[in-house]
Amino acid sequence: MKRATCASLALSIGAGFAAAQSETITVQYDMPSLDRWNYPFNGSPGSRFNASTFGAVELEGFDDHDAQFLVGFETLADITTGLDASEYQVLSAKVTITNSNGDQYRYDPTYDTHDTYLFLDDSLDTDDGRPIHLWAIGYQDGFDQTNWGEFSAFGGVAEIDPTQGSRYAFASYFPFEGSDPVNVSNNLKEEFDATPMAIAQTDAALPGDFIPVDSDFTFDVDLCQPGIRNYLADGLTLGEVRFAITSLHAANGGDGGGTGEIAYPFWYTKENPIASIFGYAPRLELTVRVGNPGDFNSDGLFDFFDVSAFLTAFNAGDLSADLNGDCALNFFDVSTFLSAYSAG
Ligand SMILES: [Ca+2]
Ligand SMILES: [Ca+2]
Ligand SMILES: [Ca+2]
Ligand SMILES: [Ca+2]
């Protein structure tokens, strides 16, 4: 409940419901609740010791992002589920994964446009190596997060045999706020660029250099990409946040089939005994304000200190004050704050 109001702001005090306070929570998971090598010919979904990512670049019948790695982190023990998406303000999200094969591919910390992959001719690629992307997960054919998981079937009818376009769960992005997830699995064939929510960064190699084994790669989620905060909020509502990891290193040898040297990464999964000893499984660090953002300092009270904390954050350009989620700070955030505060 409010115990004071700020005289300098004309606040209309909402009548009487119990204060929907807020709580700012940081969770750290050193292991996912779900991880799965999402590849059409994977006979053991969910239980492999590692998962590779590679592309079937420009190969008819296969998704460009052929081998995807899907990970999920169950949050329901720590973060209240079932709230409206507007009541989860994700303040930061970081996913870390570790490679289980080394010295076979080069580090590229920046996005490569689709035309740099064309027909396996990488002469248009201006920096050595290929980036590793973090995406939202989209679903098709009646599946969604509630009915598709670690051990579900890979997919249904292919758009082009044997497997192109058939996966039930796929890497996706949101071209604009409010968009449905757009499948990026064939962004080379379909000739478009998509912005991932993060590109993996590591301290273990310099850009262009070969990456040693057991290197940590961190995805620092760009919460200003359209749709991302809502996507994470939707996951928190359901009690699990999920991500798709892909890279377009050309398939060659190993999982990728054919002959030749493997030139793409393998990632430790939670099932890997080495990963559980050394902490190499996919992990997540996430901070979220849950509940009514009018209780801006998350102390359960609606009072002057919330107004003051909001204005301080707002004036400092801190995105915790970006209450309407558009990554700009302006009147609309003040207005959203005031109505949330008044409703508290
Ligand atoms: Ca690049
Ligand atoms: Ca490159
Ligand atoms: Ca407060
Ligand atoms: Ca804003």
Tab-separated table of C-alpha atoms and ligand atoms in Angstrom, residues 229 314 319 321-334 336, ligand 4:
chain	number	residue	atom	x	y	z
A	229	ARG	CA	11.291	-8.919	-24.040
A	314	PHE	CA	14.876	7.643	-16.214
A	319	LEU	CA	16.595	0.962	-19.487
A	321	ALA	CA	12.869	2.815	-16.684
A	322	ASP	CA	11.804	1.730	-20.166
A	323	LEU	CA	8.461	0.478	-18.952
A	324	ASN	CA	6.742	0.238	-22.330
A	325	GLY	CA	9.568	-1.887	-23.695
A	326	ASP	CA	10.507	0.080	-26.803
A	327	CYS	CA	14.046	0.872	-25.659
A	328	ALA	CA	13.422	4.599	-25.839
A	329	LEU	CA	12.921	6.716	-22.742
A	330	ASN	CA	10.207	9.304	-23.133
A	331	PHE	CA	6.801	10.467	-21.997
A	332	PHE	CA	5.230	7.069	-22.565
A	333	ASP	CA	7.425	5.498	-19.905
A	334	VAL	CA	6.558	8.221	-17.424
A	336	THR	CA	3.203	3.926	-17.854
B	4	CA	CA	10.072	3.358	-23.560
